[in-house]
Short mmCIF file of C-alpha atoms in Angstrom, two decimals:
data_model
loop_
_atom_site.label_atom_id
_atom_site.label_comp_id
_atom_site.label_asym_id
_atom_site.label_seq_id
_atom_site.Cartn_x
_atom_site.Cartn_y
_atom_site.Cartn_z
CA UNK A 1 -44.38 -239.40 19.15
CA UNK A 2 -42.76 -236.06 19.98
CA UNK A 3 -39.90 -236.90 17.66
CA UNK A 4 -42.38 -237.63 14.86
CA UNK A 5 -44.20 -234.38 15.56
CA UNK A 6 -40.94 -232.41 15.39
CA UNK A 7 -40.03 -234.00 12.12
CA UNK A 8 -43.41 -233.20 10.69
CA UNK A 9 -43.09 -229.63 11.90
CA UNK A 10 -39.69 -229.21 10.27
CA UNK A 11 -41.02 -230.67 7.02
CA UNK A 12 -43.93 -228.24 7.07
CA UNK A 13 -41.58 -225.31 7.57
CA UNK A 14 -39.43 -226.50 4.64
CA UNK A 15 -42.47 -226.79 2.39
CA UNK A 16 -43.65 -223.33 3.35
CA UNK A 17 -40.21 -221.86 2.58
CA UNK A 18 -40.11 -223.66 -0.77
CA UNK A 19 -43.56 -222.32 -1.66
CA UNK A 20 -42.34 -218.80 -0.89
CA UNK A 21 -39.50 -219.04 -3.45
CA UNK A 22 -40.02 -217.64 -6.98
CA UNK A 23 -41.45 -220.21 -9.32
CA UNK A 24 -38.36 -220.31 -11.50
CA UNK A 25 -36.15 -221.17 -8.54
CA UNK A 26 -38.30 -223.95 -7.16
CA UNK A 27 -36.75 -226.47 -9.56
CA UNK A 28 -33.31 -226.65 -11.08
CA UNK A 29 -34.83 -228.48 -14.01
CA UNK A 30 -37.10 -225.60 -15.15
CA UNK A 31 -34.49 -224.16 -17.44
CA UNK A 32 -33.66 -227.20 -19.54
CA UNK A 33 -33.80 -226.19 -23.20
CA UNK A 34 -32.50 -228.94 -25.42
CA UNK A 35 -32.50 -228.68 -29.22
CA UNK A 36 -31.84 -231.42 -31.72
CA UNK A 37 -31.53 -229.09 -34.71
CA UNK A 38 -31.22 -225.35 -35.32
CA UNK A 39 -30.95 -223.18 -38.40
CA UNK A 40 -31.06 -219.40 -38.82
CA UNK A 41 -30.87 -218.05 -42.37
CA UNK A 42 -31.56 -215.01 -44.50
CA UNK A 43 -33.20 -215.52 -47.89
CA UNK A 44 -35.35 -213.45 -50.25
CA UNK A 45 -35.85 -210.61 -47.80
CA UNK A 46 -36.84 -212.85 -44.88
CA UNK A 47 -35.15 -214.14 -41.75
CA UNK A 48 -35.92 -217.76 -40.91
CA UNK A 49 -35.52 -219.20 -37.43
CA UNK A 50 -35.97 -222.96 -37.26
CA UNK A 51 -35.24 -225.28 -34.32
CA UNK A 52 -36.38 -228.63 -32.99
CA UNK A 53 -36.97 -228.90 -29.23
CA UNK A 54 -37.20 -232.10 -27.24
CA UNK A 55 -40.01 -231.61 -24.63
CA UNK A 56 -38.80 -234.67 -22.67
CA UNK A 57 -36.01 -232.53 -21.28
CA UNK A 58 -38.40 -229.89 -19.90
CA UNK A 59 -39.76 -230.48 -16.38
CA UNK A 60 -41.41 -227.35 -14.95
CA UNK A 61 -43.54 -229.27 -12.43
CA UNK A 62 -47.12 -230.52 -12.70
CA UNK A 63 -48.75 -227.12 -12.17
CA UNK A 64 -46.36 -224.90 -14.09
CA UNK A 65 -45.24 -224.24 -17.66
CA UNK A 66 -42.24 -222.81 -19.46
CA UNK A 67 -42.59 -220.18 -22.18
CA UNK A 68 -39.72 -220.37 -24.65
CA UNK A 69 -39.58 -217.15 -26.73
CA UNK A 70 -36.96 -216.74 -29.47
CA UNK A 71 -35.76 -213.13 -29.57
CA UNK A 72 -33.69 -211.46 -32.31
CA UNK A 73 -31.70 -208.64 -30.72
CA UNK A 74 -29.49 -206.11 -32.52
CA UNK A 75 -25.83 -205.90 -31.50
CA UNK A 76 -25.41 -202.24 -32.46
CA UNK A 77 -28.73 -200.75 -31.36
CA UNK A 78 -31.72 -201.26 -29.08
CA UNK A 79 -33.79 -202.94 -31.81
CA UNK A 80 -35.21 -206.38 -31.07
CA UNK A 81 -38.00 -208.65 -32.21
CA UNK A 82 -39.69 -211.35 -30.11
CA UNK A 83 -41.03 -214.28 -32.13
CA UNK A 84 -44.12 -216.30 -31.12
CA UNK A 85 -43.53 -218.33 -27.95
CA UNK A 86 -43.38 -222.08 -27.44
CA UNK A 87 -45.44 -223.22 -24.41
CA UNK A 88 -44.37 -226.44 -22.63
CA UNK A 89 -46.60 -227.28 -19.66
CA UNK A 90 -46.58 -229.80 -16.80
CA UNK A 91 -49.33 -232.38 -16.61
CA UNK A 92 -51.97 -230.44 -14.63
CA UNK A 93 -51.25 -227.16 -16.42
CA UNK A 94 -51.38 -228.91 -19.81
CA UNK A 95 -54.81 -230.41 -19.22
CA UNK A 96 -56.08 -227.16 -17.68
CA UNK A 97 -55.34 -225.39 -20.99
CA UNK A 98 -57.15 -228.13 -22.91
CA UNK A 99 -60.20 -228.04 -20.62
CA UNK A 100 -60.49 -224.26 -20.50
CA UNK A 101 -59.56 -223.64 -24.13
CA UNK A 102 -57.73 -220.52 -22.97
CA UNK A 103 -54.97 -220.35 -25.59
CA UNK A 104 -54.83 -217.66 -28.26
CA UNK A 105 -55.90 -218.62 -31.76
CA UNK A 106 -53.18 -220.64 -33.44
CA UNK A 107 -51.24 -221.14 -30.20
CA UNK A 108 -50.35 -224.66 -29.16
CA UNK A 109 -49.32 -226.15 -25.83
CA UNK A 110 -46.91 -229.08 -25.57
CA UNK A 111 -46.84 -231.66 -22.82
CA UNK A 112 -43.62 -231.56 -20.83
CA UNK A 113 -41.86 -234.91 -20.87
CA UNK A 114 -43.74 -236.17 -23.95
CA UNK A 115 -42.06 -237.85 -26.89
CA UNK A 116 -43.54 -235.34 -29.38
CA UNK A 117 -40.80 -233.39 -31.17
CA UNK A 118 -41.46 -229.63 -31.26
CA UNK A 119 -40.65 -228.36 -34.76
CA UNK A 120 -40.53 -224.57 -34.61
CA UNK A 121 -40.40 -222.56 -37.86
CA UNK A 122 -40.89 -218.82 -38.17
CA UNK A 123 -40.18 -216.41 -41.02
CA UNK A 124 -40.15 -212.65 -40.47
CA UNK A 125 -39.32 -209.73 -42.79
CA UNK A 126 -35.60 -209.03 -42.67
CA UNK A 127 -34.75 -205.60 -41.31
CA UNK A 128 -31.40 -203.80 -41.72
CA UNK A 129 -30.59 -203.95 -38.02
CA UNK A 130 -30.68 -207.75 -38.23
CA UNK A 131 -27.43 -207.69 -40.24
CA UNK A 132 -25.58 -207.82 -36.93
CA UNK A 133 -27.71 -209.44 -34.28
CA UNK A 134 -27.97 -212.19 -31.69
CA UNK A 135 -30.72 -214.79 -31.40
CA UNK A 136 -31.48 -215.87 -27.84
CA UNK A 137 -34.13 -218.04 -26.24
CA UNK A 138 -35.96 -216.22 -23.47
CA UNK A 139 -37.39 -218.54 -20.80
CA UNK A 140 -40.17 -217.75 -18.34
CA UNK A 141 -41.71 -220.09 -15.78
CA UNK A 142 -45.38 -219.51 -14.95
CA UNK A 143 -48.30 -221.04 -13.11
CA UNK A 144 -51.99 -220.33 -13.22
CA UNK A 145 -52.02 -217.29 -10.97
CA UNK A 146 -48.64 -215.55 -10.71
CA UNK A 147 -46.78 -213.44 -13.23
CA UNK A 148 -44.16 -215.34 -15.29
CA UNK A 149 -40.72 -215.40 -13.71
CA UNK A 150 -37.84 -214.74 -16.18
CA UNK A 151 -35.03 -217.27 -16.27
CA UNK A 152 -31.55 -216.95 -17.66
CA UNK A 153 -31.57 -216.59 -21.46
CA UNK A 154 -30.02 -219.24 -23.66
CA UNK A 155 -27.85 -217.86 -26.51
CA UNK A 156 -28.71 -219.54 -29.80
CA UNK A 157 -26.83 -217.79 -32.62
CA UNK A 158 -24.80 -214.77 -33.68
CA UNK A 159 -25.76 -213.22 -37.03
CA UNK A 160 -23.40 -211.29 -39.29
CA UNK A 161 -25.02 -210.70 -42.68
CA UNK A 162 -23.21 -207.44 -43.37
CA UNK A 163 -21.78 -207.34 -46.88
CA UNK A 164 -18.04 -207.39 -46.44
CA UNK A 165 -16.41 -204.80 -48.68
CA UNK A 166 -14.37 -206.27 -51.51
CA UNK A 167 -11.50 -204.24 -52.94
CA UNK A 168 -10.03 -206.24 -55.82
CA UNK A 169 -6.85 -204.89 -57.38
CA UNK A 170 -7.02 -202.88 -60.59
CA UNK A 171 -5.30 -203.89 -63.81
CA UNK A 172 -4.13 -201.16 -66.19
CA UNK A 173 -3.51 -201.95 -69.84
CA UNK A 174 -1.07 -200.47 -72.31
CA UNK A 175 -2.31 -197.97 -74.90
CA UNK A 176 -1.11 -199.41 -78.19
CA UNK A 177 -3.03 -197.63 -80.93
CA UNK A 178 -0.56 -195.86 -83.23
CA UNK A 179 -2.88 -194.74 -86.00
CA UNK A 180 -1.94 -191.45 -87.61
CA UNK A 181 -3.76 -188.49 -86.10
CA UNK A 182 -6.21 -186.97 -88.57
CA UNK A 183 -7.77 -183.63 -87.75
CA UNK A 184 -10.04 -181.18 -89.57
CA UNK A 185 -10.81 -177.47 -89.55
CA UNK A 186 -14.25 -176.37 -90.67
CA UNK A 187 -16.03 -173.15 -91.47
CA UNK A 188 -18.87 -171.46 -93.35
CA UNK A 189 -18.60 -168.62 -95.82
CA UNK A 190 -21.40 -166.49 -97.32
CA UNK A 191 -20.01 -165.62 -100.74
CA UNK A 192 -22.36 -163.37 -102.75
CA UNK A 193 -22.99 -163.87 -106.46
CA UNK A 194 -24.73 -161.68 -108.95
CA UNK A 195 -28.27 -162.92 -109.60
CA UNK A 196 -28.25 -166.02 -111.79
CA UNK A 197 -24.43 -165.85 -112.21
CA UNK A 198 -21.82 -168.32 -111.00
CA UNK A 199 -18.49 -166.47 -111.31
CA UNK A 200 -16.81 -165.17 -108.17
CA UNK A 201 -16.20 -161.44 -107.80
CA UNK A 202 -13.86 -160.99 -104.79
CA UNK A 203 -14.78 -157.31 -104.34
CA UNK A 204 -18.55 -157.79 -104.67
CA UNK A 205 -20.44 -156.86 -101.49
CA UNK A 206 -18.88 -158.65 -98.50
CA UNK A 207 -16.96 -161.26 -100.50
CA UNK A 208 -13.55 -159.98 -99.48
CA UNK A 209 -14.16 -160.83 -95.81
CA UNK A 210 -15.92 -164.12 -96.60
CA UNK A 211 -13.15 -165.37 -98.87
CA UNK A 212 -10.62 -164.28 -96.28
CA UNK A 213 -12.26 -166.63 -93.77
CA UNK A 214 -11.58 -169.61 -96.04
CA UNK A 215 -8.00 -168.50 -96.70
CA UNK A 216 -7.31 -167.96 -92.99
CA UNK A 217 -8.51 -171.46 -92.14
CA UNK A 218 -6.32 -173.05 -94.79
CA UNK A 219 -3.33 -170.86 -93.91
CA UNK A 220 -3.50 -171.87 -90.26
CA UNK A 221 -3.12 -175.51 -91.25
CA UNK A 222 -0.70 -174.90 -94.12
CA UNK A 223 1.67 -172.89 -91.94
CA UNK A 224 1.73 -175.55 -89.21
CA UNK A 225 5.04 -177.46 -89.57
CA UNK A 226 3.51 -180.56 -87.96
CA UNK A 227 0.47 -180.70 -90.27
CA UNK A 228 0.02 -181.93 -93.83
CA UNK A 229 -3.18 -181.06 -95.68
CA UNK A 230 -4.79 -184.19 -97.09
CA UNK A 231 -8.11 -182.89 -98.42
CA UNK A 232 -10.07 -179.68 -98.91
CA UNK A 233 -13.83 -180.08 -99.35
CA UNK A 234 -16.31 -177.38 -100.34
CA UNK A 235 -20.07 -177.84 -100.31
CA UNK A 236 -22.30 -175.15 -101.74
CA UNK A 237 -25.93 -174.46 -100.75
CA UNK A 238 -28.64 -172.42 -102.48
CA UNK A 239 -31.92 -171.10 -101.03
CA UNK A 240 -35.31 -172.63 -101.98
CA UNK A 241 -36.77 -169.74 -103.99
CA UNK A 242 -36.79 -170.03 -107.78
CA UNK A 243 -36.94 -173.19 -109.85
CA UNK A 244 -35.19 -176.27 -108.57
CA UNK A 245 -33.44 -176.92 -111.88
CA UNK A 246 -31.95 -173.42 -111.90
CA UNK A 247 -30.88 -173.80 -108.30
CA UNK A 248 -29.06 -177.02 -109.23
CA UNK A 249 -27.18 -175.13 -111.92
CA UNK A 250 -26.31 -172.27 -109.56
CA UNK A 251 -25.23 -174.52 -106.67
CA UNK A 252 -23.00 -176.62 -108.93
CA UNK A 253 -21.48 -173.66 -110.77
CA UNK A 254 -20.85 -171.50 -107.71
CA UNK A 255 -19.27 -174.40 -105.80
CA UNK A 256 -16.99 -175.18 -108.75
CA UNK A 257 -16.02 -171.52 -108.98
CA UNK A 258 -15.11 -171.36 -105.29
CA UNK A 259 -13.09 -174.55 -105.58
CA UNK A 260 -11.12 -173.13 -108.48
CA UNK A 261 -10.53 -169.88 -106.59
CA UNK A 262 -9.02 -171.78 -103.65
CA UNK A 263 -7.00 -174.16 -105.83
CA UNK A 264 -5.40 -171.33 -107.82
CA UNK A 265 -4.67 -169.40 -104.62
CA UNK A 266 -2.62 -172.31 -103.22
CA UNK A 267 -1.81 -174.29 -106.35
CA UNK A 268 -3.21 -177.39 -104.69
CA UNK A 269 -3.04 -180.72 -106.47
CA UNK A 270 -6.57 -181.17 -107.88
CA UNK A 271 -6.63 -184.64 -106.28
CA UNK A 272 -6.89 -183.26 -102.74
CA UNK A 273 -9.85 -181.02 -103.55
CA UNK A 274 -13.45 -182.19 -103.70
CA UNK A 275 -16.85 -180.53 -103.93
CA UNK A 276 -20.47 -181.22 -103.17
CA UNK A 277 -23.64 -179.18 -103.40
CA UNK A 278 -27.17 -178.88 -102.01
CA UNK A 279 -29.46 -177.14 -104.55
CA UNK A 280 -31.90 -175.94 -101.86
CA UNK A 281 -31.14 -175.80 -98.16
CA UNK A 282 -34.50 -176.98 -96.81
CA UNK A 283 -32.82 -178.40 -93.70
CA UNK A 284 -31.44 -174.96 -92.83
CA UNK A 285 -34.85 -173.36 -93.39
CA UNK A 286 -36.55 -175.95 -91.20
CA UNK A 287 -34.05 -175.43 -88.38
CA UNK A 288 -34.78 -171.69 -88.40
CA UNK A 289 -38.58 -172.11 -88.50
CA UNK A 290 -38.52 -174.66 -85.67
CA UNK A 291 -36.90 -172.12 -83.35
CA UNK A 292 -38.87 -169.05 -84.46
CA UNK A 293 -42.18 -167.66 -83.20
CA UNK A 294 -44.08 -167.22 -86.48
CA UNK A 295 -47.89 -167.25 -86.15
CA UNK A 296 -48.25 -170.30 -88.43
CA UNK A 297 -45.05 -172.04 -87.38
CA UNK A 298 -46.61 -175.54 -87.07
CA UNK A 299 -48.35 -175.31 -90.46
CA UNK A 300 -45.17 -174.06 -92.16
CA UNK A 301 -43.20 -176.97 -90.68
CA UNK A 302 -45.89 -179.35 -91.94
CA UNK A 303 -45.39 -178.06 -95.49
CA UNK A 304 -41.59 -178.22 -95.20
CA UNK A 305 -41.79 -181.82 -93.96
CA UNK A 306 -44.24 -182.89 -96.66
CA UNK A 307 -43.24 -185.14 -99.53
CA UNK A 308 -44.03 -182.49 -102.14
CA UNK A 309 -41.43 -181.73 -104.78
CA UNK A 310 -39.26 -178.64 -104.09
CA UNK A 311 -40.98 -176.25 -106.53
CA UNK A 312 -44.58 -177.02 -105.41
CA UNK A 313 -43.43 -176.85 -101.81
CA UNK A 314 -41.96 -173.36 -102.26
CA UNK A 315 -45.10 -172.29 -104.15
CA UNK A 316 -47.32 -173.62 -101.32
CA UNK A 317 -45.41 -171.61 -98.70
CA UNK A 318 -45.65 -168.46 -100.81
CA UNK A 319 -49.41 -168.97 -101.42
CA UNK A 320 -50.58 -169.94 -97.92
CA UNK A 321 -48.29 -167.77 -95.82
CA UNK A 322 -47.49 -164.64 -97.84
CA UNK A 323 -46.46 -162.48 -94.88
CA UNK A 324 -44.25 -165.15 -93.31
CA UNK A 325 -42.79 -166.02 -96.71
CA UNK A 326 -41.74 -162.41 -97.32
CA UNK A 327 -40.08 -162.33 -93.91
CA UNK A 328 -38.20 -165.55 -94.65
CA UNK A 329 -37.25 -164.37 -98.15
CA UNK A 330 -35.73 -161.15 -96.79
CA UNK A 331 -34.26 -162.37 -93.49
CA UNK A 332 -33.61 -166.10 -93.76
CA UNK A 333 -33.04 -167.07 -97.39
CA UNK A 334 -29.82 -165.04 -97.78
CA UNK A 335 -28.24 -167.07 -94.97
CA UNK A 336 -29.19 -170.28 -96.77
CA UNK A 337 -26.88 -169.37 -99.63
CA UNK A 338 -23.59 -170.43 -98.12
CA UNK A 339 -20.52 -172.56 -98.70
CA UNK A 340 -19.29 -174.96 -96.03
CA UNK A 341 -15.64 -175.92 -96.19
CA UNK A 342 -13.53 -178.54 -94.44
CA UNK A 343 -9.74 -178.78 -94.37
CA UNK A 344 -8.49 -182.20 -93.34
CA UNK A 345 -4.90 -182.65 -92.27
CA UNK A 346 -2.52 -185.24 -90.84
CA UNK A 347 -0.26 -184.68 -87.82
CA UNK A 348 3.27 -185.99 -88.02
CA UNK A 349 4.53 -188.62 -85.60
CA UNK A 350 6.62 -187.40 -82.66
CA UNK A 351 9.57 -189.55 -81.68
CA UNK A 352 11.57 -187.77 -78.99
CA UNK A 353 10.08 -188.16 -75.49
CA UNK A 354 10.83 -184.55 -74.52
CA UNK A 355 9.07 -183.38 -77.67
CA UNK A 356 6.15 -185.62 -76.78
CA UNK A 357 5.91 -183.98 -73.37
CA UNK A 358 6.01 -180.49 -74.90
CA UNK A 359 3.16 -181.38 -77.25
CA UNK A 360 1.28 -183.00 -74.33
CA UNK A 361 1.47 -179.72 -72.47
CA UNK A 362 0.45 -177.49 -75.37
CA UNK A 363 -1.69 -179.50 -77.83
CA UNK A 364 -2.40 -183.00 -76.46
CA UNK A 365 -5.02 -183.61 -79.17
CA UNK A 366 -2.09 -184.22 -81.57
CA UNK A 367 -0.93 -187.31 -79.72
CA UNK A 368 -1.78 -190.92 -80.47
CA UNK A 369 -2.82 -193.31 -77.68
CA UNK A 370 0.60 -194.96 -77.81
CA UNK A 371 2.18 -191.53 -77.29
CA UNK A 372 0.26 -191.12 -74.03
CA UNK A 373 1.51 -194.56 -72.99
CA UNK A 374 5.13 -193.50 -73.56
CA UNK A 375 4.61 -190.33 -71.50
CA UNK A 376 2.90 -192.21 -68.65
CA UNK A 377 5.79 -194.67 -68.51
CA UNK A 378 8.12 -191.85 -67.43
CA UNK A 379 6.22 -191.49 -64.13
CA UNK A 380 5.92 -193.91 -61.18
CA UNK A 381 2.95 -196.23 -61.48
CA UNK A 382 -0.02 -194.95 -59.43
CA UNK A 383 1.50 -191.47 -59.18
CA UNK A 384 -0.86 -188.52 -59.79
CA UNK A 385 1.06 -187.66 -62.98
CA UNK A 386 0.74 -191.21 -64.28
CA UNK A 387 -3.04 -191.20 -63.79
CA UNK A 388 -3.48 -187.71 -65.19
CA UNK A 389 -1.82 -188.74 -68.45
CA UNK A 390 -4.32 -191.58 -68.84
CA UNK A 391 -7.28 -189.32 -68.00
CA UNK A 392 -6.10 -186.87 -70.68
CA UNK A 393 -5.74 -189.75 -73.13
CA UNK A 394 -9.41 -190.72 -72.79
CA UNK A 395 -10.49 -187.09 -73.31
CA UNK A 396 -8.55 -186.96 -76.58
CA UNK A 397 -9.49 -190.49 -77.68
CA UNK A 398 -12.97 -191.14 -76.19
CA UNK A 399 -13.52 -194.20 -78.38
CA UNK A 400 -10.26 -195.96 -77.59
CA UNK A 401 -11.17 -199.05 -75.55
CA UNK A 402 -7.89 -199.28 -73.66
CA UNK A 403 -8.03 -195.58 -72.75
CA UNK A 404 -11.58 -196.04 -71.43
CA UNK A 405 -10.53 -199.08 -69.40
CA UNK A 406 -7.68 -197.23 -67.70
CA UNK A 407 -9.94 -194.24 -67.03
CA UNK A 408 -12.50 -196.58 -65.43
CA UNK A 409 -9.85 -198.01 -63.11
CA UNK A 410 -8.70 -194.54 -62.09
CA UNK A 411 -12.30 -193.44 -61.49
CA UNK A 412 -12.89 -196.45 -59.24
CA UNK A 413 -9.76 -195.64 -57.26
CA UNK A 414 -11.09 -192.11 -56.83
CA UNK A 415 -14.47 -193.41 -55.70
CA UNK A 416 -16.38 -192.09 -58.73
CA UNK A 417 -18.25 -195.29 -59.59
CA UNK A 418 -20.73 -193.61 -61.96
CA UNK A 419 -17.89 -192.30 -64.12
CA UNK A 420 -16.25 -195.73 -64.00
CA UNK A 421 -19.44 -197.37 -65.31
CA UNK A 422 -19.64 -194.84 -68.16
CA UNK A 423 -16.04 -195.52 -69.19
CA UNK A 424 -16.51 -199.29 -68.98
CA UNK A 425 -19.43 -199.03 -71.41
CA UNK A 426 -16.81 -198.05 -74.02
CA UNK A 427 -14.06 -200.43 -72.89
CA UNK A 428 -14.82 -203.33 -75.20
CA UNK A 429 -14.99 -207.01 -74.25
CA UNK A 430 -11.40 -207.98 -73.52
CA UNK A 431 -10.64 -210.18 -70.47
CA UNK A 432 -9.29 -207.05 -68.76
CA UNK A 433 -12.49 -205.08 -69.34
CA UNK A 434 -14.66 -208.00 -68.15
CA UNK A 435 -12.51 -208.20 -65.03
CA UNK A 436 -12.80 -204.43 -64.48
CA UNK A 437 -16.59 -204.73 -64.62
CA UNK A 438 -16.25 -207.38 -61.92
CA UNK A 439 -14.18 -204.99 -59.82
CA UNK A 440 -16.88 -202.34 -60.23
CA UNK A 441 -19.60 -204.80 -59.21
CA UNK A 442 -17.63 -205.63 -56.07
CA UNK A 443 -17.19 -201.94 -55.30
CA UNK A 444 -20.97 -201.46 -55.52
CA UNK A 445 -21.59 -204.40 -53.17
CA UNK A 446 -22.79 -206.92 -55.76
CA UNK A 447 -20.33 -209.68 -54.91
CA UNK A 448 -22.27 -212.38 -56.77
CA UNK A 449 -22.15 -210.50 -60.07
CA UNK A 450 -18.51 -209.66 -59.38
CA UNK A 451 -17.80 -213.37 -58.94
CA UNK A 452 -19.44 -214.26 -62.26
CA UNK A 453 -17.52 -211.58 -64.16
CA UNK A 454 -14.19 -212.47 -62.57
CA UNK A 455 -14.78 -216.13 -63.32
CA UNK A 456 -15.45 -215.26 -66.97
CA UNK A 457 -12.21 -213.25 -67.12
CA UNK A 458 -10.27 -216.03 -65.38
CA UNK A 459 -11.64 -218.59 -67.84
CA UNK A 460 -10.14 -216.45 -70.61
CA UNK A 461 -6.71 -216.69 -69.03
CA UNK A 462 -6.41 -213.47 -67.01
CA UNK A 463 -4.18 -214.30 -64.04
CA UNK A 464 -5.25 -211.44 -61.76
CA UNK A 465 -8.90 -212.45 -62.27
CA UNK A 466 -8.18 -215.96 -60.96
CA UNK A 467 -6.32 -214.57 -57.93
CA UNK A 468 -9.01 -212.06 -56.99
CA UNK A 469 -11.79 -214.59 -57.68
CA UNK A 470 -10.36 -216.89 -54.99
CA UNK A 471 -10.35 -214.03 -52.47
CA UNK A 472 -13.88 -213.00 -53.41
CA UNK A 473 -15.27 -216.53 -53.11
CA UNK A 474 -13.71 -216.85 -49.66
CA UNK A 475 -15.47 -213.62 -48.70
CA UNK A 476 -18.80 -214.75 -50.15
CA UNK A 477 -18.60 -218.15 -48.46
CA UNK A 478 -17.57 -216.81 -45.06
CA UNK A 479 -19.98 -218.04 -42.34
CA UNK A 480 -22.78 -215.59 -41.63
CA UNK A 481 -24.24 -217.47 -38.65
CA UNK A 482 -22.35 -218.74 -35.60
CA UNK A 483 -24.37 -221.19 -33.51
CA UNK A 484 -24.00 -220.81 -29.76
CA UNK A 485 -25.89 -223.94 -28.70
CA UNK A 486 -24.85 -227.47 -29.49
CA UNK A 487 -27.74 -229.57 -30.82
CA UNK A 488 -28.31 -232.89 -29.05
CA UNK A 489 -27.72 -236.01 -31.06
CA UNK A 490 -30.81 -238.00 -31.83
CA UNK A 491 -31.68 -240.46 -29.08
CA UNK A 492 -29.61 -238.65 -26.45
#
């Protein structure tokens, strides 16, 4: 009997010690998370956490429950986000919740040890700090009266959604265009004529200086040993006052007289000279009125833009706006009587590389695209001098597709992606230019567009596109989630 009493006493002491332990330490089976499936993904601006939990593996005791709380925790900062908890309760605790209806709206309690599979799905807005984060399962054991006791966390997954930088190699192309360089020199002369006359009088008013302007322009080209004049064009303009038919006669006659003056001065072949005329320079008048501050500026522009014939239009301006008309007649109309001239010339082809470099230094606008290619070839590839030659080439030949493509590649190497995009807009649709647009997309972080463009270039036979596409696809397909818990096989 004493022995029995001692045993009972020892058992009572053991039970009292066990009751004094924290709830989470009273059973080794409290922390027993088992999952049969898990998936964490990022899609359309949301982070999805999905896992299936087997409640048969959870045994908190009849009067206790386990709160499983998935937590997303940043690796590089203190940011974290706790998702809604999963509550798995022992028998008495489970039925207590049902009887007392004490759960929050939408919350559900699961019976520990039951065969019901817990399918947990939560979607939350993706935040930048989640790019590098860890998903863990926080466990807490609780009873009806005491505060929950934290257990050791279970790691679920490592997230790495950061866009890996792609740096595909650049592909330069050769500048091949060898079209002859055509240039032009232009000017405007205000040659005065006696009223209603068309013959030129060199010493009349300011004609000496105005004619000298034309001669100086032609002389500059004519005396250039590298230039050959191919055409001289003169276009004469008259002002709107007077009858239109008379202005036609004056514009034609005065332009022909100026052409003959220039031809005789240089003994040009008549074939290289051409003329044109504008009987009344309404465009010049409109440009002046648009910028002026006349009281009736808007109404005057309305008349100028009307579909009236020239003579009624001039009459309307004179009738409705007499003061403004007088001002224009005295101050503006004389400047509308002018002759515009253009001297077109061809630059010879340079052969010697040293001569090419001298011209590059002094007058690079005289070089063809292929000339820039020859100069660049004298420098190491990727050297500053090599790239500077190509950047000069695109300045001189802004419409050359190959020059724009090379300039885009150089701009990307320098980190100026906006300039690269502008150059690529003028780089045509060759496999190389399509590939370069893919390189730019990768540099801006759009790897999916980069992949599509590189694939298109590779399909057209560009070897470097196929090589870089393989590297890019490996980068795109690199795992973004590493799972840290092994799902149980079904039936285990």
